[in-house]
Amino acid sequence: MFEFLTRRHAAPAEIPLSEVRFTREDLFVLLDGCDTGMFANGEFTIDFDQLERRGIDPWRRDMAARLSPTGLVDAEGAPSDELEIAIHPLNKPGEVVDDGLTPQAAGEREVRTVSAVFYEGSGTAIKRLPGRRAGFNIVPLGLEAEWDAAFRLLSGIGALCHAGKSERIVSDVEPRIGESIVRNDADWLRSFCADHGSDGSALVDFAARLSSDRALRSSKRYIMSADYRGCAFDRSLGFLIPQGNSESFKTKCAYAFPSAGVFLTSAGAFARHGDESLTEFSVIDFVSEGALLDYMLVFYEYPEELRRW
């Protein structure tokens, strides 16, 4: 009698959500634009010409026809309660962690396989399926205590093993850091560390171990995170586009060696009030506590010791 007071599509889906294939277009419709990590849809993946000519209604109709039998959307493409809860973080100004670098130009190969967004206590990942235009899974990451293990399972990254003691070495961007680590140039590394308040023993030991340990070298992963909290996403084109437009916006791009507890990180933050772009700086971290996501979700202010004004 009072069916109109309830959602038409509140029943659980017949197929587990994490097993359902979504296209880029499906996610564009469901998220009303780009996901926060600009993984499924971003500057170089959206067909703007088609979008301008036809709008999103054809994409919505196609999605409804394919996915309504799963129970995740209704005949008009409106998401079920389960799906709506799962996608809620994915277009919000939260924190993003990706298992690779965001493409910087059209035609550049996408190397990421997972993009996770964390927002107000909820976390959901988009997982790219193997194969050209194979689509994506939407994977809720569970309770906050489960986020790290869930993200690592999806991305194939090992658990973080802790370094013997914590140490952080901060500097301006210096390409010779990576070059000297790869060459196991102990003299240069000691000199660099001495200039930045470290005795250099941890970094020199790591470089020596890296040069002789093939398993450690092969364990290297590139992980990127960004803090959009406080940002206002753009809707001027009629759909949502994430923007790092707050002075609280920060980034981390890390070569991670989880089995050693070592991160070689390029961090970004606004150095001065009124700056229009981030200033990058280098951080070498030896991490002795916490999990992988704990590290990637801690963002750095621009270091006072690097200010020269």
Coordinates of C-alpha atoms in Angstrom, one line a residue:
M1 CA 0.0 0.0 0.0
F2 CA 2.8 2.4 0.8
E3 CA 5.4 1.1 -1.7
F4 CA 5.9 4.6 -3.0
L5 CA 7.5 5.5 0.3
T6 CA 10.4 3.1 -0.2
R7 CA 13.2 3.0 -2.8
R8 CA 12.2 1.0 -5.8
H9 CA 15.5 -0.8 -5.8
A10 CA 16.5 -1.5 -2.3
A11 CA 16.9 -5.3 -2.6
P12 CA 20.5 -6.8 -2.7
A13 CA 21.9 -7.4 -6.1
E14 CA 21.8 -10.9 -7.5
I15 CA 25.5 -10.8 -8.5
P16 CA 28.1 -9.6 -6.0
L17 CA 28.9 -6.0 -6.7
S18 CA 32.7 -6.6 -6.8
E19 CA 32.2 -9.1 -9.7
V20 CA 30.1 -6.8 -11.9
R21 CA 31.8 -5.2 -14.9
F22 CA 31.3 -1.5 -15.4
T23 CA 32.4 0.5 -18.5
R24 CA 34.0 3.9 -18.4
E25 CA 30.7 5.3 -19.6
D26 CA 28.8 3.5 -16.8
L27 CA 31.0 5.1 -14.2
F28 CA 30.7 8.5 -15.8
V29 CA 26.9 8.3 -15.5
L30 CA 26.9 6.9 -12.0
L31 CA 29.5 9.5 -10.7
D32 CA 28.1 12.4 -12.7
G33 CA 31.5 12.9 -14.2
C34 CA 35.0 11.9 -13.3
D35 CA 36.1 9.8 -10.4
T36 CA 38.4 11.6 -7.9
G37 CA 41.5 9.7 -9.1
M38 CA 40.6 10.4 -12.7
F39 CA 41.2 6.7 -13.4
A40 CA 38.1 5.5 -15.1
N41 CA 37.4 8.9 -16.6
G42 CA 39.8 11.8 -16.9
E43 CA 41.2 14.4 -19.2
F44 CA 42.5 11.9 -21.7
T45 CA 39.8 9.3 -21.7
I46 CA 36.5 11.2 -22.1
D47 CA 35.1 11.6 -25.6
F48 CA 34.2 15.2 -25.2
D49 CA 32.9 15.5 -28.8
Q50 CA 30.5 12.7 -28.4
L51 CA 29.5 14.0 -25.0
E52 CA 28.7 17.4 -26.4
R53 CA 26.8 16.0 -29.4
R54 CA 24.7 13.3 -27.6
G55 CA 24.9 14.0 -23.8
I56 CA 24.9 11.1 -21.3
D57 CA 21.4 9.7 -22.0
P58 CA 22.6 7.1 -24.5
W59 CA 25.2 5.9 -22.0
R60 CA 22.6 5.8 -19.2
R61 CA 20.2 3.8 -21.4
D62 CA 22.9 1.3 -22.3
M63 CA 24.0 0.9 -18.7
A64 CA 20.4 0.3 -17.6
A65 CA 19.8 -2.3 -20.3
R66 CA 23.0 -4.2 -19.3
L67 CA 23.0 -3.8 -15.6
S68 CA 19.4 -3.8 -14.5
P69 CA 19.3 -7.7 -14.5
T70 CA 22.0 -7.6 -11.9
G71 CA 19.8 -5.7 -9.5
L72 CA 22.4 -2.9 -9.1
V73 CA 20.4 -0.3 -11.2
D74 CA 16.8 0.0 -12.1
A75 CA 15.3 0.3 -15.6
E76 CA 16.1 4.0 -15.7
G77 CA 19.7 3.6 -14.5
A78 CA 19.2 4.7 -10.9
P79 CA 21.6 2.9 -8.6
S80 CA 20.4 0.5 -5.8
D81 CA 21.1 1.3 -2.2
E82 CA 24.1 -1.0 -2.2
L83 CA 25.6 0.6 -5.3
E84 CA 24.9 4.1 -4.2
I85 CA 26.7 3.5 -0.9
A86 CA 29.6 1.9 -2.6
I87 CA 30.2 4.7 -5.1
H88 CA 29.6 7.5 -2.6
P89 CA 33.4 8.2 -2.0
L90 CA 34.4 7.9 -5.6
N91 CA 33.6 11.4 -6.7
K92 CA 34.2 13.2 -3.4
P93 CA 37.1 15.5 -2.3
G94 CA 38.7 12.9 -0.2
E95 CA 42.1 11.1 -0.2
V96 CA 43.2 9.1 -3.3
V97 CA 45.7 6.2 -3.5
D98 CA 46.7 4.8 -6.9
D99 CA 49.1 2.0 -7.7
G100 CA 50.8 4.0 -10.4
L101 CA 51.4 7.3 -12.0
T102 CA 48.5 9.2 -13.6
P103 CA 49.0 9.6 -17.4
Q104 CA 50.3 13.0 -18.2
A105 CA 49.5 13.2 -21.9
A106 CA 47.0 11.8 -24.5
G107 CA 48.0 8.4 -25.7
E108 CA 50.2 7.7 -22.7
R109 CA 49.7 4.1 -21.6
E110 CA 47.7 3.7 -18.4
V111 CA 49.8 1.7 -15.9
R112 CA 47.5 1.9 -12.9
T113 CA 45.3 -1.0 -12.0
V114 CA 43.6 0.3 -8.9
S115 CA 42.5 3.7 -7.7
A116 CA 41.0 4.0 -4.2
V117 CA 39.2 6.9 -2.7
F118 CA 38.7 7.5 1.1
Y119 CA 36.1 10.0 2.2
E120 CA 34.6 10.6 5.7
G121 CA 35.2 7.0 6.9
S122 CA 34.3 5.2 3.7
G123 CA 36.6 3.7 1.2
T124 CA 36.0 2.2 -2.3
A125 CA 38.3 1.2 -5.1
I126 CA 38.0 1.1 -8.8
K127 CA 39.8 -2.0 -10.2
R128 CA 40.8 -2.1 -13.9
L129 CA 40.1 -5.4 -15.5
P130 CA 42.8 -7.0 -17.8
G131 CA 42.4 -6.4 -21.5
R132 CA 41.7 -3.5 -23.8
R133 CA 38.4 -1.8 -22.9
A134 CA 37.7 -4.7 -20.5
G135 CA 36.1 -2.4 -18.0
F136 CA 36.2 -2.0 -14.2
N137 CA 35.1 -3.5 -10.9
I138 CA 33.8 -1.3 -8.0
V139 CA 35.1 -2.8 -4.8
P140 CA 34.1 -1.4 -1.4
L141 CA 37.0 -1.7 1.0
G142 CA 35.1 -2.4 4.2
L143 CA 35.9 -1.0 7.6
E144 CA 38.7 1.4 8.1
A145 CA 40.8 -1.2 9.8
E146 CA 40.5 -3.4 6.6
W147 CA 41.5 -0.7 4.1
D148 CA 45.2 -1.5 3.9
A149 CA 44.8 -5.2 3.4
A150 CA 42.0 -4.7 0.9
F151 CA 43.9 -2.2 -1.1
R152 CA 47.1 -4.3 -1.1
L153 CA 45.1 -7.4 -2.2
L154 CA 43.7 -5.6 -5.2
S155 CA 47.0 -4.0 -6.2
G156 CA 49.2 -7.0 -5.4
I157 CA 51.5 -5.0 -3.1
G158 CA 53.1 -6.8 -0.2
A159 CA 52.6 -5.9 3.5
L160 CA 54.8 -3.1 4.9
C161 CA 57.8 -4.5 6.8
H162 CA 59.2 -2.0 9.3
A163 CA 62.7 -0.5 9.1
G164 CA 64.9 -0.9 12.2
K165 CA 64.2 2.7 13.2
S166 CA 62.4 5.7 11.8
E167 CA 64.3 8.3 9.8
R168 CA 63.2 11.1 7.5
I169 CA 65.6 13.0 5.2
V170 CA 64.0 16.0 3.5
S171 CA 65.6 18.0 0.6
D172 CA 64.9 20.0 -2.5
V173 CA 64.2 17.8 -5.6
E174 CA 67.6 16.2 -6.4
P175 CA 67.8 13.7 -9.3
R176 CA 71.2 12.5 -8.0
I177 CA 69.6 10.9 -5.0
G178 CA 68.0 8.1 -7.1
E179 CA 71.0 7.8 -9.4
S180 CA 73.4 7.4 -6.4
I181 CA 71.2 4.8 -4.7
V182 CA 71.1 2.8 -7.9
R183 CA 74.9 3.1 -8.3
N184 CA 75.5 2.3 -4.6
D185 CA 77.6 5.5 -4.4
A186 CA 78.2 5.5 -0.7
D187 CA 80.4 8.6 -0.7
W188 CA 77.9 10.8 -2.4
L189 CA 75.0 9.5 -0.2
R190 CA 77.0 10.1 3.0
S191 CA 77.8 13.7 1.8
F192 CA 74.2 14.3 0.9
C193 CA 72.9 13.0 4.2
A194 CA 75.4 15.1 6.2
D195 CA 74.1 18.2 4.4
H196 CA 70.6 17.3 5.5
G197 CA 71.0 16.3 9.1
S198 CA 71.6 12.6 8.9
D199 CA 74.6 10.3 9.5
G200 CA 73.6 8.5 6.3
S201 CA 74.0 5.0 7.8
A202 CA 70.4 3.9 7.0
L203 CA 70.5 5.2 3.4
V204 CA 74.0 3.8 2.7
D205 CA 72.9 0.4 4.1
F206 CA 69.8 0.4 2.0
A207 CA 71.7 1.2 -1.2
A208 CA 74.1 -1.6 -0.5
R209 CA 71.3 -4.0 0.1
L210 CA 69.5 -2.9 -3.0
S211 CA 72.5 -3.5 -5.2
S212 CA 72.9 -7.1 -4.0
D213 CA 69.3 -8.2 -3.4
R214 CA 67.4 -8.9 -6.6
A215 CA 64.2 -9.7 -4.7
L216 CA 64.3 -6.3 -3.0
R217 CA 64.8 -4.6 -6.4
S218 CA 61.9 -6.5 -7.9
S219 CA 59.6 -5.6 -5.0
K220 CA 59.7 -1.9 -5.9
R221 CA 56.3 -0.4 -6.6
Y222 CA 55.2 3.1 -7.6
I223 CA 52.4 4.5 -5.5
M224 CA 50.7 7.8 -5.7
S225 CA 48.4 9.6 -3.3
A226 CA 46.6 12.9 -3.2
D227 CA 44.7 14.9 -0.5
Y228 CA 41.7 16.7 -2.0
R229 CA 40.1 17.5 1.3
G230 CA 39.0 21.1 1.3
C231 CA 38.9 21.3 -2.5
A232 CA 35.9 22.3 -4.5
F233 CA 35.4 20.2 -7.7
D234 CA 34.5 21.9 -10.9
R235 CA 31.1 21.5 -12.6
S236 CA 31.4 24.3 -15.1
L237 CA 31.1 21.9 -18.1
G238 CA 28.0 20.2 -16.7
F239 CA 29.8 17.3 -15.1
L240 CA 32.2 16.9 -12.2
I241 CA 36.0 17.3 -12.7
P242 CA 38.3 16.9 -9.6
Q243 CA 40.4 20.0 -8.9
G244 CA 43.3 20.5 -6.5
N245 CA 42.2 24.1 -5.9
S246 CA 42.7 24.4 -2.1
E247 CA 45.8 25.4 -0.3
S248 CA 45.4 22.2 1.7
F249 CA 45.8 20.1 -1.5
K250 CA 48.9 17.8 -1.3
T251 CA 50.4 14.9 -3.2
K252 CA 52.9 12.0 -2.6
C253 CA 54.5 10.0 -5.4
A254 CA 56.6 7.2 -3.9
Y255 CA 59.0 4.5 -5.1
A256 CA 58.0 2.1 -2.3
F257 CA 60.1 -0.9 -1.1
P258 CA 57.5 -2.4 1.3
S259 CA 59.7 -5.3 2.3
A260 CA 62.4 -2.9 3.6
G261 CA 60.1 -0.2 5.0
V262 CA 61.6 2.4 2.6
F263 CA 59.9 5.1 0.6
L264 CA 61.6 7.4 -1.9
T265 CA 59.0 10.1 -2.2
S266 CA 58.4 13.2 -4.3
A267 CA 56.0 15.2 -2.2
G268 CA 54.0 18.3 -3.3
A269 CA 52.5 21.1 -1.3
F270 CA 51.8 24.8 -1.7
A271 CA 54.8 26.6 -0.4
R272 CA 53.3 30.0 0.0
H273 CA 49.9 31.6 0.4
G274 CA 48.6 32.5 -3.1
D275 CA 50.8 30.1 -5.0
E276 CA 49.0 28.7 -8.1
S277 CA 50.8 25.4 -8.2
L278 CA 52.4 22.9 -5.9
T279 CA 56.1 23.0 -5.0
E280 CA 57.8 19.6 -5.1
F281 CA 60.4 18.4 -2.6
S282 CA 62.1 15.0 -1.8
V283 CA 61.5 12.9 1.2
I284 CA 63.3 9.7 2.1
D285 CA 61.4 7.8 4.7
F286 CA 62.5 4.8 6.8
V287 CA 59.2 3.7 8.3
S288 CA 59.2 1.7 11.6
E289 CA 55.5 1.6 12.4
G290 CA 52.0 1.5 10.8
A291 CA 50.8 0.0 7.5
L292 CA 51.3 1.0 3.8
L293 CA 48.2 3.1 3.7
D294 CA 49.0 4.8 6.9
Y295 CA 52.2 6.1 5.2
M296 CA 50.5 7.1 1.9
L297 CA 47.7 8.9 3.7
V298 CA 49.9 11.2 5.8
F299 CA 50.7 14.3 3.7
Y300 CA 53.5 16.8 4.3
E301 CA 53.4 20.6 4.6
Y302 CA 56.1 22.4 2.7
P303 CA 59.2 22.1 5.0
E304 CA 60.2 25.1 6.8
E305 CA 63.9 24.2 6.4
L306 CA 63.5 24.5 2.6
R307 CA 62.0 28.0 2.7
R308 CA 64.4 30.7 1.4
W309 CA 62.3 33.8 1.5

